[in-house]
């Protein structure tokens, strides 16, 4: 055995190599996190800058002073001479209605559909599962025109329900796939024991099975709400009445023919992003566990 091989196999050398590998992995993770977080930081920083500092060259990474006038304008205190008073609370209310409606409608169909696919041998379930996978590859824009014609014939345009149905249709296939995998991981013996004790199948589903797949439920519920909360394409297409516009469409009020109010665009984007970040951080354990356990069996 050569001297180099002896040195490489020494306990201290192996320990140094492990430390070096961990340090490199940490550096790569830190770099990736910085790349992802910097746009969020830039958005928040721009929203509190003075208008003159936003277009400054070279750009300022940190604001020289905190300017919250745009947030005061969004929440009911517009400056004197404002041509278009912007009601941020109304936009937030509309986003909450669309997000909550999408969440409730998606879960109302996803839970029984996923349970049926997991527990019963249904004819055509294989092609149906393949159809669910195919629908995940369809872009959102592709569905706008046929949905608009459909809702117009039913006189559902300019109503929240049109956007809620469209967002639920977009999220439903993914939620069914995640929940179905969660139901498959619950032993049938537990359900059969509950049926022997006298409960109904619906009671067994509610009292026994659903509590055991709580991470999956939290993950898909959060996903459905976030899709409705940040909806843009369907709201732009189906809601011509500005009184019904959600937060994502409120950005348009700061885009003019000759000038874009970047502080307003960034402030609206910050308002949209902050609740999402808070919810994900609060439910991170359930969200990650639900997606990982629901992705593989």
Coordinates of N, CA, C and O in Angstrom, one line a residue, residues 4-19:
X4 N 0.3 7.5 -0.2 CA -1.0 8.3 -0.5 C -2.2 7.6 -0.1 O -3.1 8.2 0.5
X5 N -2.3 6.2 -0.3 CA -3.5 5.4 0.1 C -3.6 5.4 1.6 O -4.7 5.5 2.1
X6 N -2.4 5.3 2.3 CA -2.5 5.3 3.7 C -3.0 6.6 4.3 O -3.9 6.7 5.2
X7 N -2.6 7.7 3.7 CA -3.1 9.1 4.1 C -4.5 9.2 3.8 O -5.3 9.7 4.7
X8 N -5.0 8.8 2.7 CA -6.4 8.9 2.3 C -7.3 8.1 3.2 O -8.5 8.4 3.5
X9 N -6.8 6.9 3.7 CA -7.6 6.1 4.5 C -7.5 6.4 6.0 O -8.1 5.7 6.8
X10 N -6.7 7.3 6.4 CA -6.5 7.7 7.8 C -7.8 8.2 8.3 O -8.6 8.9 7.6
X11 N -8.2 8.0 9.6 CA -9.5 8.4 10.2 C -9.6 10.0 10.1 O -10.6 10.5 9.8
X12 N -8.5 10.7 10.4 CA -8.6 12.1 10.3 C -8.9 12.7 9.0 O -9.6 13.6 8.8
X13 N -8.3 12.0 7.9 CA -8.5 12.5 6.6 C -10.0 12.2 6.2 O -10.6 13.1 5.5
X14 N -10.5 11.1 6.5 CA -11.9 10.8 6.2 C -12.9 11.8 6.9 O -13.8 12.3 6.3
X15 N -12.5 12.2 8.1 CA -13.3 13.2 8.8 C -13.3 14.5 8.1 O -14.3 15.2 8.0
X16 N -12.1 14.9 7.7 CA -11.9 16.2 7.0 C -12.7 16.2 5.6 O -13.3 17.2 5.3
X17 N -12.7 15.0 5.0 CA -13.4 14.9 3.7 C -14.9 15.1 3.9 O -15.6 15.7 3.2
X18 N -15.4 14.5 5.0 CA -16.9 14.6 5.3 C -17.2 16.0 5.7 O -18.2 16.6 5.2
X19 N -16.3 16.7 6.4 CA -16.6 18.1 6.8 C -16.6 19.0 5.5 O -17.4 19.9 5.4

